[in-house]
mmCIF file of C-alpha atoms in Angstrom:
data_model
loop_
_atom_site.group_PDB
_atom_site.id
_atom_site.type_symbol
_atom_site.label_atom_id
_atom_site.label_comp_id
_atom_site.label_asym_id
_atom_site.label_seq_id
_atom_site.Cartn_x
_atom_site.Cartn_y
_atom_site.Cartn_z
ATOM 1 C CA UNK A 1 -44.659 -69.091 27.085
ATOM 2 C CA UNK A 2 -46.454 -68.547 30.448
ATOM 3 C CA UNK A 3 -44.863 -65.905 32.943
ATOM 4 C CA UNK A 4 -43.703 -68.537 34.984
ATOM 5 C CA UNK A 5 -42.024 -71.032 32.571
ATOM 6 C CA UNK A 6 -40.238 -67.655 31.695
ATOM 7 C CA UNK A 7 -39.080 -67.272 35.334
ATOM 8 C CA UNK A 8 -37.839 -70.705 34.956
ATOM 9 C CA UNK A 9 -35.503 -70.358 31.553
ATOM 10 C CA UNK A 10 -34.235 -66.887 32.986
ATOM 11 C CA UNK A 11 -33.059 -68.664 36.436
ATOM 12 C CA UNK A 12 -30.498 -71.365 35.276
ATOM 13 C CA UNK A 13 -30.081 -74.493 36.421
ATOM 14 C CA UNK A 14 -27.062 -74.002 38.638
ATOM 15 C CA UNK A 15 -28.576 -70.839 40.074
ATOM 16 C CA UNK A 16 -31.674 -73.420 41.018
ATOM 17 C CA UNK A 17 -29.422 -75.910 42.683
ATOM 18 C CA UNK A 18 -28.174 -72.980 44.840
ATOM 19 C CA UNK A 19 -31.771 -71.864 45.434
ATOM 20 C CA UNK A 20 -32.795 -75.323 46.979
ATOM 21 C CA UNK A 21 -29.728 -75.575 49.197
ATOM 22 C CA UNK A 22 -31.841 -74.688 52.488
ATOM 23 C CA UNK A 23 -33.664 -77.708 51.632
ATOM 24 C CA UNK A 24 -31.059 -80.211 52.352
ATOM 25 C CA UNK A 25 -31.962 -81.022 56.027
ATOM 26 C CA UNK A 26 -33.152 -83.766 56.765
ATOM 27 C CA UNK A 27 -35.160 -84.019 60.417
ATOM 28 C CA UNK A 28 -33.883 -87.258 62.824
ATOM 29 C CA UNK A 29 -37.861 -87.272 64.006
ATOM 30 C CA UNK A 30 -39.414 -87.165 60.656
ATOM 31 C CA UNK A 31 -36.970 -90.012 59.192
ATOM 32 C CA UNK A 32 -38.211 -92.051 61.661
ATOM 33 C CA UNK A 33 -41.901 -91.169 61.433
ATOM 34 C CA UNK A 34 -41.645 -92.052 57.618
ATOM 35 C CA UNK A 35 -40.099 -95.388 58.213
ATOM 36 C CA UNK A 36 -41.964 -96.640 60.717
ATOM 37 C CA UNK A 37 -45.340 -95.427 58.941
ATOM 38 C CA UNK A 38 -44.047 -97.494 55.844
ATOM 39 C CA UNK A 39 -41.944 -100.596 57.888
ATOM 40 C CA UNK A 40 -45.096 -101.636 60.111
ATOM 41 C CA UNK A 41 -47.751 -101.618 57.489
ATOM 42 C CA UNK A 42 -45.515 -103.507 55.305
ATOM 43 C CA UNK A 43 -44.768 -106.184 57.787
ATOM 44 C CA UNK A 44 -48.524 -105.877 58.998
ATOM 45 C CA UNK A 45 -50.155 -106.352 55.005
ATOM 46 C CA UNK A 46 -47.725 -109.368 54.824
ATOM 47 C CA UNK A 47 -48.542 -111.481 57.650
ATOM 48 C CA UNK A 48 -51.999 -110.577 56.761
ATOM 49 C CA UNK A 49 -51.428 -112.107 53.170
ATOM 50 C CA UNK A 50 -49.987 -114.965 54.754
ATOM 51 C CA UNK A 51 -52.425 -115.734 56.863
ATOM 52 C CA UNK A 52 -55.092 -115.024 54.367
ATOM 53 C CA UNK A 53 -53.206 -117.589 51.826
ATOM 54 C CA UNK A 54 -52.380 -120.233 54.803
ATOM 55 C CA UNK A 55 -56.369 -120.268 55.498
ATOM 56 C CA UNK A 56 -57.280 -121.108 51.461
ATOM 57 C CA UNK A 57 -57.870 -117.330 50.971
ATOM 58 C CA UNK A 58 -55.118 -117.405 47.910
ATOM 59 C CA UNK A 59 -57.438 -114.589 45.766
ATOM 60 C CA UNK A 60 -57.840 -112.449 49.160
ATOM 61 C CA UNK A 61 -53.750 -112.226 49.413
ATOM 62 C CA UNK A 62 -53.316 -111.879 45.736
ATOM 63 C CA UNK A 63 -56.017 -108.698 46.148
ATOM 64 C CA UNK A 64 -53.514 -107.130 48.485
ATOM 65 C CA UNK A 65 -50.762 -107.574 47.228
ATOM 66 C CA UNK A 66 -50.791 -104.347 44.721
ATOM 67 C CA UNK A 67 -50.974 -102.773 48.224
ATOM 68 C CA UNK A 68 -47.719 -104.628 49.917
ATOM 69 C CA UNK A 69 -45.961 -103.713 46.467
ATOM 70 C CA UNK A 70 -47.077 -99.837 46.889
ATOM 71 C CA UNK A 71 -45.389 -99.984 50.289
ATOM 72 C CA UNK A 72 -42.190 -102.136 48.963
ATOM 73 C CA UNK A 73 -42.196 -99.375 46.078
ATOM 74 C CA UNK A 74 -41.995 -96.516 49.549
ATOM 75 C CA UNK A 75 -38.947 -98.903 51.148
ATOM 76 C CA UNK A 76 -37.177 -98.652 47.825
ATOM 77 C CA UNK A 77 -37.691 -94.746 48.088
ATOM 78 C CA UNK A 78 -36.502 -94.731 51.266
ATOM 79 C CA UNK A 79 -33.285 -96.739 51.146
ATOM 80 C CA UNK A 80 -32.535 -94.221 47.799
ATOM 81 C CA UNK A 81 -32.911 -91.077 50.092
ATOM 82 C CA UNK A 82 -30.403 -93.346 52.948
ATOM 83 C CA UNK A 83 -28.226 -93.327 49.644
ATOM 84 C CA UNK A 84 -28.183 -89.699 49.014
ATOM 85 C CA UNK A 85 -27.887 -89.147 52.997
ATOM 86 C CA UNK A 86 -31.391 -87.645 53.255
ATOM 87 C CA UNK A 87 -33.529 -89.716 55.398
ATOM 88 C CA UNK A 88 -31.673 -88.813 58.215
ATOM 89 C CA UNK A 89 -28.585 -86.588 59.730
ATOM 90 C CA UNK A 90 -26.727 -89.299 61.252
ATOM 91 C CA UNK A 91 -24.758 -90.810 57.557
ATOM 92 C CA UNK A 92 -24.400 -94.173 59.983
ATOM 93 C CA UNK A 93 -27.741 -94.331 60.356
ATOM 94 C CA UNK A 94 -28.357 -93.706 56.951
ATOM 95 C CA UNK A 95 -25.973 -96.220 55.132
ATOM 96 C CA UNK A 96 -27.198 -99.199 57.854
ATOM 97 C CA UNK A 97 -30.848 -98.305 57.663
ATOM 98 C CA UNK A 98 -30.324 -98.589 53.715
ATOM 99 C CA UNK A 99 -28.447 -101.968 53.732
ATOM 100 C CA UNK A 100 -31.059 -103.447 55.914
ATOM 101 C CA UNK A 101 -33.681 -102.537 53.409
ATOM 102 C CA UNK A 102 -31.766 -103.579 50.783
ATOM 103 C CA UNK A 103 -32.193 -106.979 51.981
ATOM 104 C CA UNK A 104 -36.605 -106.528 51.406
ATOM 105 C CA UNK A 105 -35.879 -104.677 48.107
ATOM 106 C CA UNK A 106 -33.716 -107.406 46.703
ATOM 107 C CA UNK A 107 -31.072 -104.265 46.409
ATOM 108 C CA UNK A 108 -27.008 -104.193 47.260
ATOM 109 C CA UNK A 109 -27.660 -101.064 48.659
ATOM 110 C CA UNK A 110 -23.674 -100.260 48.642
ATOM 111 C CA UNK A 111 -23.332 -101.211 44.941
ATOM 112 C CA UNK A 112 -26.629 -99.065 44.206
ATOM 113 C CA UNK A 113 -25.741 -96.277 45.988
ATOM 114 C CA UNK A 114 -22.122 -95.961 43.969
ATOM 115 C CA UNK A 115 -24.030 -96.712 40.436
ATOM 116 C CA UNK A 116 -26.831 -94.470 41.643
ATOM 117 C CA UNK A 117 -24.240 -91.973 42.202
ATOM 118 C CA UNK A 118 -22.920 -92.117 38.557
ATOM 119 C CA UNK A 119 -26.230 -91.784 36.999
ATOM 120 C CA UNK A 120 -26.494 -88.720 38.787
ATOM 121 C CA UNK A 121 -23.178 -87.465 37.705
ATOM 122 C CA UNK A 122 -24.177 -88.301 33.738
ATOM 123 C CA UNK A 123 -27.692 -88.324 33.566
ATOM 124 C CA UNK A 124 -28.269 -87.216 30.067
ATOM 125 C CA UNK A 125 -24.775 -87.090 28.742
ATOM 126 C CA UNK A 126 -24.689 -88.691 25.920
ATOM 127 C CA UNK A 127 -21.013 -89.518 25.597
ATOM 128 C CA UNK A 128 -21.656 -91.237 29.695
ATOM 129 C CA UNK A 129 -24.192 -93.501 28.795
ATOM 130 C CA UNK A 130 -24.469 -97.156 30.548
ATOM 131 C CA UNK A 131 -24.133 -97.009 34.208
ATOM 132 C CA UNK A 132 -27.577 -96.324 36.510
ATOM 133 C CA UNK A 133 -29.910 -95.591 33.665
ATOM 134 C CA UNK A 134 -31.819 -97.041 31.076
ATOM 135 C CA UNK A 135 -30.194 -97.883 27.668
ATOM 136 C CA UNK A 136 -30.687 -95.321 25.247
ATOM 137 C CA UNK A 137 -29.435 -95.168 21.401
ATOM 138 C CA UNK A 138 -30.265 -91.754 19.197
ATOM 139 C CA UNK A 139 -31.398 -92.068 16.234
ATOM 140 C CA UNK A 140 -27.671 -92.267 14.175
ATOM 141 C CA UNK A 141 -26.591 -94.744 16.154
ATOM 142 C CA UNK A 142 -29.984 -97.333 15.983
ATOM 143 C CA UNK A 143 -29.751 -96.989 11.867
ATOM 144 C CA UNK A 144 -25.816 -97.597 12.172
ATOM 145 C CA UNK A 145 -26.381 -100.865 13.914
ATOM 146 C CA UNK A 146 -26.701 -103.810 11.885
ATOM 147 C CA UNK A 147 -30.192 -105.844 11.804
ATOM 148 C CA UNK A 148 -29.104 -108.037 14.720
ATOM 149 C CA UNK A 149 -28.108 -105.215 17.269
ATOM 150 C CA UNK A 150 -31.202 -103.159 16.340
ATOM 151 C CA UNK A 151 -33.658 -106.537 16.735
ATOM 152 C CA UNK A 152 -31.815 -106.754 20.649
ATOM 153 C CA UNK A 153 -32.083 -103.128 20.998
ATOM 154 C CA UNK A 154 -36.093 -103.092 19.521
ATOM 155 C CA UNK A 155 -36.280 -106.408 22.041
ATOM 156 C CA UNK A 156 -34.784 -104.953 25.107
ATOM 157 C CA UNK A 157 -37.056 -101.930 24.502
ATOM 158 C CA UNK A 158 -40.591 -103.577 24.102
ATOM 159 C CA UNK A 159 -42.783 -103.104 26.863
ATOM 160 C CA UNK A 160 -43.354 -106.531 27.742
ATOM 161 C CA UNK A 161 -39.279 -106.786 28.266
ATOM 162 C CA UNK A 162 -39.306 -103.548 29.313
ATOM 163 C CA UNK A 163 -41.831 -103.702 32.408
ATOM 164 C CA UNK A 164 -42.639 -107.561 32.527
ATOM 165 C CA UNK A 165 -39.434 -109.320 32.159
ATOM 166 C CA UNK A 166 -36.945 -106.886 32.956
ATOM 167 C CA UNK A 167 -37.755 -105.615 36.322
ATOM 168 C CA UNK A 168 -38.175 -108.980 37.483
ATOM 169 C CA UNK A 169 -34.454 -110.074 36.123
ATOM 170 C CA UNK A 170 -32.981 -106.801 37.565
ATOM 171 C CA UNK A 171 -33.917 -107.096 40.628
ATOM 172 C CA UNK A 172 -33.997 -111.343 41.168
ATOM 173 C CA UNK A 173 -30.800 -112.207 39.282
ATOM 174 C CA UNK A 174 -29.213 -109.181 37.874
ATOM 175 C CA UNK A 175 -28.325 -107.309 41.395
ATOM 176 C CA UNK A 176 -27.167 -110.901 42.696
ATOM 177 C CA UNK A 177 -23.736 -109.916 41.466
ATOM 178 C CA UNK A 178 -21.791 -106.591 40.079
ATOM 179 C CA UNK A 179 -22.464 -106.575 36.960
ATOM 180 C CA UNK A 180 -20.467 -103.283 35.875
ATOM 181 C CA UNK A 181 -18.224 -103.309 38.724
ATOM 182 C CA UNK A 182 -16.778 -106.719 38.692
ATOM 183 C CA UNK A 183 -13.093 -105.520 39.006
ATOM 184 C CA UNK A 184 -13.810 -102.031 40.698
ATOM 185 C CA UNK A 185 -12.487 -103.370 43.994
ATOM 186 C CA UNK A 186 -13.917 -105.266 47.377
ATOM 187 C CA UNK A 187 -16.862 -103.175 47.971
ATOM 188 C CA UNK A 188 -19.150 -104.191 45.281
ATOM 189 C CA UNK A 189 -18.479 -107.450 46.345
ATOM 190 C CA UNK A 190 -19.094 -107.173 49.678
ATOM 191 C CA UNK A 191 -22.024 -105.290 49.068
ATOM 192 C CA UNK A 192 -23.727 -107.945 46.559
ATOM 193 C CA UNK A 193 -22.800 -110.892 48.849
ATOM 194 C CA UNK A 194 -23.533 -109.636 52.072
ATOM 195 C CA UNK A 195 -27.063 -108.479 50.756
ATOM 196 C CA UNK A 196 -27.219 -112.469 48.978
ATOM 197 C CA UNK A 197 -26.721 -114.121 52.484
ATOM 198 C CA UNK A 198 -29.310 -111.325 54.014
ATOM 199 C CA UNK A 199 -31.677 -111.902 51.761
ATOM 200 C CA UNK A 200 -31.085 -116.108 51.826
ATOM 201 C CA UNK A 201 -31.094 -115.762 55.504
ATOM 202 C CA UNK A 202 -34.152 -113.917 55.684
ATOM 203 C CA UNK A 203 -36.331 -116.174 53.199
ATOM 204 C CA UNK A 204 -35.262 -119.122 55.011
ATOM 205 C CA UNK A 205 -36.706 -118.173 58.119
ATOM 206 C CA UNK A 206 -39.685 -117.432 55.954
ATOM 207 C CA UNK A 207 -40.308 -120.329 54.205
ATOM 208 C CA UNK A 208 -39.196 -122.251 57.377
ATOM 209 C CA UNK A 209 -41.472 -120.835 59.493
ATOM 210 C CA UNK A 210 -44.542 -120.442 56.981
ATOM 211 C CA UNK A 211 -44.008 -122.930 54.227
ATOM 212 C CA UNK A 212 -42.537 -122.900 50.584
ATOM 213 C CA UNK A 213 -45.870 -122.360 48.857
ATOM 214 C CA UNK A 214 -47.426 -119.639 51.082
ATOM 215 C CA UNK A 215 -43.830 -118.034 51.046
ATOM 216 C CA UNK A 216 -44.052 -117.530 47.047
ATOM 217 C CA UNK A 217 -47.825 -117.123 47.035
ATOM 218 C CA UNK A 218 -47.534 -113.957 49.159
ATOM 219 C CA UNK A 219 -44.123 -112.557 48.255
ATOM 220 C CA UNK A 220 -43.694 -112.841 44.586
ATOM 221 C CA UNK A 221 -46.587 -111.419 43.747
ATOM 222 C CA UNK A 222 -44.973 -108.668 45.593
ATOM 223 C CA UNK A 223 -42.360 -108.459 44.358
ATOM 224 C CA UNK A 224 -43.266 -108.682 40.378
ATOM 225 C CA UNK A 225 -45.530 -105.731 41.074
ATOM 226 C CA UNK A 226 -43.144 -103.863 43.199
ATOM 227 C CA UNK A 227 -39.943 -103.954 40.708
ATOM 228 C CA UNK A 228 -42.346 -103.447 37.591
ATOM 229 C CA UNK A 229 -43.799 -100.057 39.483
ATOM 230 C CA UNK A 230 -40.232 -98.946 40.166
ATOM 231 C CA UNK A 231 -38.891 -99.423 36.901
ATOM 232 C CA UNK A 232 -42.091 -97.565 35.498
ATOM 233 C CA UNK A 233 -41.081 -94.691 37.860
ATOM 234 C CA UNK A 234 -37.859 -94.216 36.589
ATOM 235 C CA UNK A 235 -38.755 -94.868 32.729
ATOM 236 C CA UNK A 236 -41.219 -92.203 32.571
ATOM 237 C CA UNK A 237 -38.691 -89.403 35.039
ATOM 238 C CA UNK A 238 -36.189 -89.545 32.261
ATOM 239 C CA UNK A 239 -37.438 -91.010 28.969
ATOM 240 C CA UNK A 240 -40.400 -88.853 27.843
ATOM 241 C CA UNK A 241 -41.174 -86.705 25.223
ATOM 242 C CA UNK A 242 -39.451 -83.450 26.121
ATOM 243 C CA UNK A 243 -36.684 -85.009 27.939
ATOM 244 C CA UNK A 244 -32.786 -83.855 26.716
ATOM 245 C CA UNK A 245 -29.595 -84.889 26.106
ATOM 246 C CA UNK A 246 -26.728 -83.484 24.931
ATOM 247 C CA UNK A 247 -22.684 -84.294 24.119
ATOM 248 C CA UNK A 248 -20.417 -83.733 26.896
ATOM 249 C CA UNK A 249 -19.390 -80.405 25.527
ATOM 250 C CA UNK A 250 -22.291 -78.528 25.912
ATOM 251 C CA UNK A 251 -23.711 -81.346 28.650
ATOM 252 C CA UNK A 252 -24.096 -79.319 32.157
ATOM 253 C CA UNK A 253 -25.270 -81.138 34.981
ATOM 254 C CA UNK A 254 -27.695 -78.510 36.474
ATOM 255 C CA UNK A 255 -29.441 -77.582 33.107
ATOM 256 C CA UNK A 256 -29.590 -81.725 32.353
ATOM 257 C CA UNK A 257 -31.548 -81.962 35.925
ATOM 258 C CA UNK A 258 -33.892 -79.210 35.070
ATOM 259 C CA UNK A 259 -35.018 -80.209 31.877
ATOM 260 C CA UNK A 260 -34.056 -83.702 31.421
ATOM 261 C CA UNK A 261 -35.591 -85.341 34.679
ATOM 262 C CA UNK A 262 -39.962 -84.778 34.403
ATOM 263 C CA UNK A 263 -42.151 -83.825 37.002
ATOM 264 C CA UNK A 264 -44.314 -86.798 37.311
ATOM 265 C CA UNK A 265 -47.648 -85.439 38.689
ATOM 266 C CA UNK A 266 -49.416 -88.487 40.330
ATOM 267 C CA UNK A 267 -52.429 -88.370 42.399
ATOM 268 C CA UNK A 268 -51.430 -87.783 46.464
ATOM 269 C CA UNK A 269 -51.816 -91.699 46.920
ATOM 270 C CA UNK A 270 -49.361 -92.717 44.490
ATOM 271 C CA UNK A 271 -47.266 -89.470 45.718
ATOM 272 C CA UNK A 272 -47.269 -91.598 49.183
ATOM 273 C CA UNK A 273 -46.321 -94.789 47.656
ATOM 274 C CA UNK A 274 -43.267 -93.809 45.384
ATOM 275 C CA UNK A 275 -42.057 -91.254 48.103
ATOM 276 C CA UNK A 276 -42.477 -88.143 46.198
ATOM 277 C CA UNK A 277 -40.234 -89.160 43.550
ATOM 278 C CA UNK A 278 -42.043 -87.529 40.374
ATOM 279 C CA UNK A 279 -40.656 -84.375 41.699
ATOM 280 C CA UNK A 280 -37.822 -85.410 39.457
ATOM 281 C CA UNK A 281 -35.863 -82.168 38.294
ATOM 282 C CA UNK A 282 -36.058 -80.908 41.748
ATOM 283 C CA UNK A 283 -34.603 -84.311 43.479
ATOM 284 C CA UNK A 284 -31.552 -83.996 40.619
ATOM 285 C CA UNK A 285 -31.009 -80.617 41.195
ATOM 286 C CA UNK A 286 -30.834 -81.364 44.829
ATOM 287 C CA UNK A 287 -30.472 -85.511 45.465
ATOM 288 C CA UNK A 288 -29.972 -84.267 49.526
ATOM 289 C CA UNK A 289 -33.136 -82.965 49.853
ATOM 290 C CA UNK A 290 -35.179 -85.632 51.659
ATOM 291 C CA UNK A 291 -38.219 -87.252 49.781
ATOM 292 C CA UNK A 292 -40.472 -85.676 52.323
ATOM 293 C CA UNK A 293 -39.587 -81.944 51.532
ATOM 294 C CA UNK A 294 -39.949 -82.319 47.304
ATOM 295 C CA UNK A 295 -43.743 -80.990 47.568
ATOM 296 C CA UNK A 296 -42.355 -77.902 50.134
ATOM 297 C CA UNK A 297 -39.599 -77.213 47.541
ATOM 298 C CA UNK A 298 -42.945 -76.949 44.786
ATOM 299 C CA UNK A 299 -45.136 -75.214 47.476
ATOM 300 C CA UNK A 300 -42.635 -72.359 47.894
ATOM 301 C CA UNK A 301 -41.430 -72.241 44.161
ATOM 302 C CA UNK A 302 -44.172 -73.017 41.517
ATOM 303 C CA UNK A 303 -42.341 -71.759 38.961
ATOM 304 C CA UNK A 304 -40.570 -75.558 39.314
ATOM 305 C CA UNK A 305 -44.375 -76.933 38.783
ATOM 306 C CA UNK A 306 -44.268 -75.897 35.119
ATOM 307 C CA UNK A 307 -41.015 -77.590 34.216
ATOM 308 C CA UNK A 308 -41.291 -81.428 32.435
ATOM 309 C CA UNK A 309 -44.085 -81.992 33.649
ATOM 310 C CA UNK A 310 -45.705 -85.184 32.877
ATOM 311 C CA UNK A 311 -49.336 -86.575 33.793
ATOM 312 C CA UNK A 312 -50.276 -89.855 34.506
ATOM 313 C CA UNK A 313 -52.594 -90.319 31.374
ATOM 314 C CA UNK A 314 -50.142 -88.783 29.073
ATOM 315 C CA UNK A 315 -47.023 -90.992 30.609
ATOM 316 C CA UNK A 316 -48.613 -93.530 29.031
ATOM 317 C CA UNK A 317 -47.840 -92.295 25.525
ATOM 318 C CA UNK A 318 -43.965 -92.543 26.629
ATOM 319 C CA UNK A 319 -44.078 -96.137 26.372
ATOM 320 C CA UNK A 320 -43.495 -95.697 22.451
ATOM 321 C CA UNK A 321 -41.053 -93.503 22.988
ATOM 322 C CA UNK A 322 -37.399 -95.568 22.307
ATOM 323 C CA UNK A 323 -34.662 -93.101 20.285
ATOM 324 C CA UNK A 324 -33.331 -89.615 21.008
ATOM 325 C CA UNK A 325 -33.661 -87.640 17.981
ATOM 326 C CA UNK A 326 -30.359 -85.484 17.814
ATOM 327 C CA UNK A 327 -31.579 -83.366 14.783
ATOM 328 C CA UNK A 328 -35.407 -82.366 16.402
ATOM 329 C CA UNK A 329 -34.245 -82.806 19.938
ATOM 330 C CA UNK A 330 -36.430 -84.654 21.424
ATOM 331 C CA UNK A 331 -37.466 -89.149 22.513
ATOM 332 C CA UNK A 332 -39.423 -90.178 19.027
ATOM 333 C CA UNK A 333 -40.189 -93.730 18.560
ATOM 334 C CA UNK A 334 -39.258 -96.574 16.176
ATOM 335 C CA UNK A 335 -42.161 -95.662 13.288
ATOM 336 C CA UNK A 336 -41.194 -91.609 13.776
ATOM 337 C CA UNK A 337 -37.803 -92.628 13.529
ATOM 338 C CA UNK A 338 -38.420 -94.660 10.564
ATOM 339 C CA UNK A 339 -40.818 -92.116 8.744
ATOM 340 C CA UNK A 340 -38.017 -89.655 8.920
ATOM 341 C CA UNK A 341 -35.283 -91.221 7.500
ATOM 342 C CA UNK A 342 -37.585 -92.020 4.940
ATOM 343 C CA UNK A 343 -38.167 -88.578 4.292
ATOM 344 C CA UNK A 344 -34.333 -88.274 4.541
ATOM 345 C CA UNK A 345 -33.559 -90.249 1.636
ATOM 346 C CA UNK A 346 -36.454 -89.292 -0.604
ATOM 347 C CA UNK A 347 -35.104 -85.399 -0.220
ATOM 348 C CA UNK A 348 -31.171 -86.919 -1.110
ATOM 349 C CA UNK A 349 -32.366 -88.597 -3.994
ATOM 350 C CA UNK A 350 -34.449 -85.545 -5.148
#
C-alpha cells in the first residue's frame, strides 16, 4: 500500500466529507461563464449541422455531431450541479436554469433531481436498491432467480441493451412519465408534463421552422450519442471492479462514496465534456461542490487521486462486469460467477 492510499484508509469517509466542506461555494460569475461557454457552442454546432444537412452536406452534420453530443453530455452536467444547488448561489436560479435544460436533455429536471437525490442517499446499499441507479443483483440472488428472470436480467445487462437501446428508451420514452413516482404526489407530475409540453413546444418550432427531415437528421444523431455517453459515465462511476456494497447495517454513506463511486481519469477534453464528473468519490462525498472545483478538490488533496481510480482503457473491461460477489467482495461477471459456483458444488459434493 502506497503512503498515500494509507493516508486515505486512516482518514474516514465522514472525516473527508468534513474536509471538503470549504468547497461548497459555488461563484455567481463562474456559473455563468460555464454555461454560456457550453449554451452558445451548442446552439452554434447545431445550426451549423442544420445548415450543413439543409445544403446536401448530410455526412458533414453527421461528422459533428459526436461534437454537439459532447456539449449535450456538458448541459446534462450542468443541470445535475443546478440539482445539487452548485452551479450557482441563487437556489432560484438554480432550479429554473435546470428545468430549462431539462427541456434540451430530454430530462424532468424536478423528477430527476428528487430520484437523483435518493441515489445519493443509497448508493451502494444493498437493501435500497432501485431508485437512481443501475440494476444490480449479487451473486445469491442471480442463481435464486429462475431461468426466465435471469435471461431478463442477462438481457437488460448486455451491452447492446445496456448502451444502445437503453439510453435511448430512458431518455425518449422512459422520462416521459414517473415511472417510480406515479402516486408520490403532484410534483412528479408536474415536472414530467411540463418538461413534455417544453420539449413538444420546442421541436415544433424546430421542425416548423427547418423541416421534419433536417430536424431528425441533425438532432437524433445527437441525441443517441449524447444519452449513450451519459449512461457510459455513470456505468463505469459505480459498477467497476473494486466498487462496494454492503447491507444496511454496516452500509455508511461516507465510506460508500469513498470507495464505491471511481475516479474516472479521462483525458482534459473529455474532463470538459462530462463536466468533471469522473471525480466521482469526491462529488458523493460532497454533491454541493460545483463541477468546476472537483480538479481543485484533487489539486489540493492527492491523496483522493489514488482512491477507485479507473482509466479509460481499463473501463472498458467493466463492461463484463454484471454481479456483486458478496463472498469476494467485489463486480465479477456472468462466466466468474458461473465458474465459482461450479467450484462451489464440486467442493459440497467432495
Amino acid at each position: 500500500m502506497s503512503a498515500m492510499q494509507g493516508n486515505v484508509v486512516a482518514l474516514a469517509g465522514r472525516d473527508w466529507a468534513e474536509a471538503l466542506l470549504p468547497y461548497r461555494r459555488p461563484s455567481a460569475a463562474r456559473g455563468v461563464i460555464e454555461l454560456a461557454i457550453t449554451v452558445v457552442p451548442f446552439v452554434s454546432l447545431w445550426a451549423v449541422m442544420l445548415i450543413a444537412s439543409r445544403n446536401g452536406q448530410i455526412l458533414l452534420s453527421f461528422a459533428m455531431a459526436p461534437l454537439a453530443a459532447g456539449l449535450l453530455v456538458r448541459l446534462f452536467m450542468i443541470q445535475h450541479d443546478c440539482g445539487h444547488g452548485a452551479l450557482l448561489p441563487s437556489k432560484a436560479a438554480n432550479d429554473w436554469i435546470g428545468r430549462a435544460i431539462g427541456v434540451v436533455t430530454m430530462t424532468p429536471y424536478d423528477l430527476w433531481r428528487r430520484s437523483h437525490a435518493i441515489h445519493h442517499a443509497t448508493s451502494g446499499n444493498l437493501d435500497r436498491r432501485g431508485i437512481g441507479d443501475i440494476d444490480t443483483l449479487t451473486v445469491r440472488e442471480y442463481i435464486a432467480r429462475g431461468w426466465l428472470d435471469r435471461l431478463r436480467y442477462r438481457l437488460y445487462r448486455h451491452p447492446l441493451v445496456m448502451f444502445g437501446l437503453g439510453p435511448l428508451y430512458l431518455f425518449v420514452i422512459e422520462n416521459r412519465l414517473p415511472f417510480g413516482f406515479m402516486r408520490k404526489g403532484a410534483m412528479p407530475w408536474l415536472s414530467t408534463m411540463t418538461t413534455n409540453a417544453g420539449i413538444f413546444i420546442a421541436a415544433g418550432l424546430l421542425v416548423w421552422g427547418a423541416g421534419f427531415a433536417p430536424f431528425l437528421i441533425v438532432h437524433l444523431p445527437i441525441v443517441v450519442l449524447g444519452a449513450t455517453a451519459g449512461v457510459w459515465l455513470f456505468y463505469v462511476q459505480h459498477q467497476f471492479e473494486g466498487t462496494t456494497w454492503e447491507p444496511t447495517a454496516n452500509w455508511s454513506q461516507p465510506e460508500s462514496a469513498l470507495h464505491g463511486s471511481s475516479l474516472y481519469q479521462l483525458p482534459p477534453p473529455l474532463d470538459w465534456f462530462s463536466g468533471n464528473i469522473g471525480v466521482h468519490h469526491v462529488h458523493h462525498l460532497s454533491s454541493g461542490i460545483p463541477f468546476y472545483r472537483l480538479r481543485e478538490v484533487l489539486r489540493d488533496h492527492p491523496a483522493l487521486g489514488e482512491v477507485g481510480r479507473v482509466g479509460l482503457w481499463q473501463s472498458l473491461g467493466c463492461v463484463r462486469l454484471a454481479l456483486w460477489d458478496e463472498e469476494r467482495r467485489r463486480m465479477v461477471s456472468f462466466r466468474e460467477a458461473r465458474a465459482s459456483r461450479r467450484i462451489g458444488q464440486s467442493a459440497d459434493s467432495a
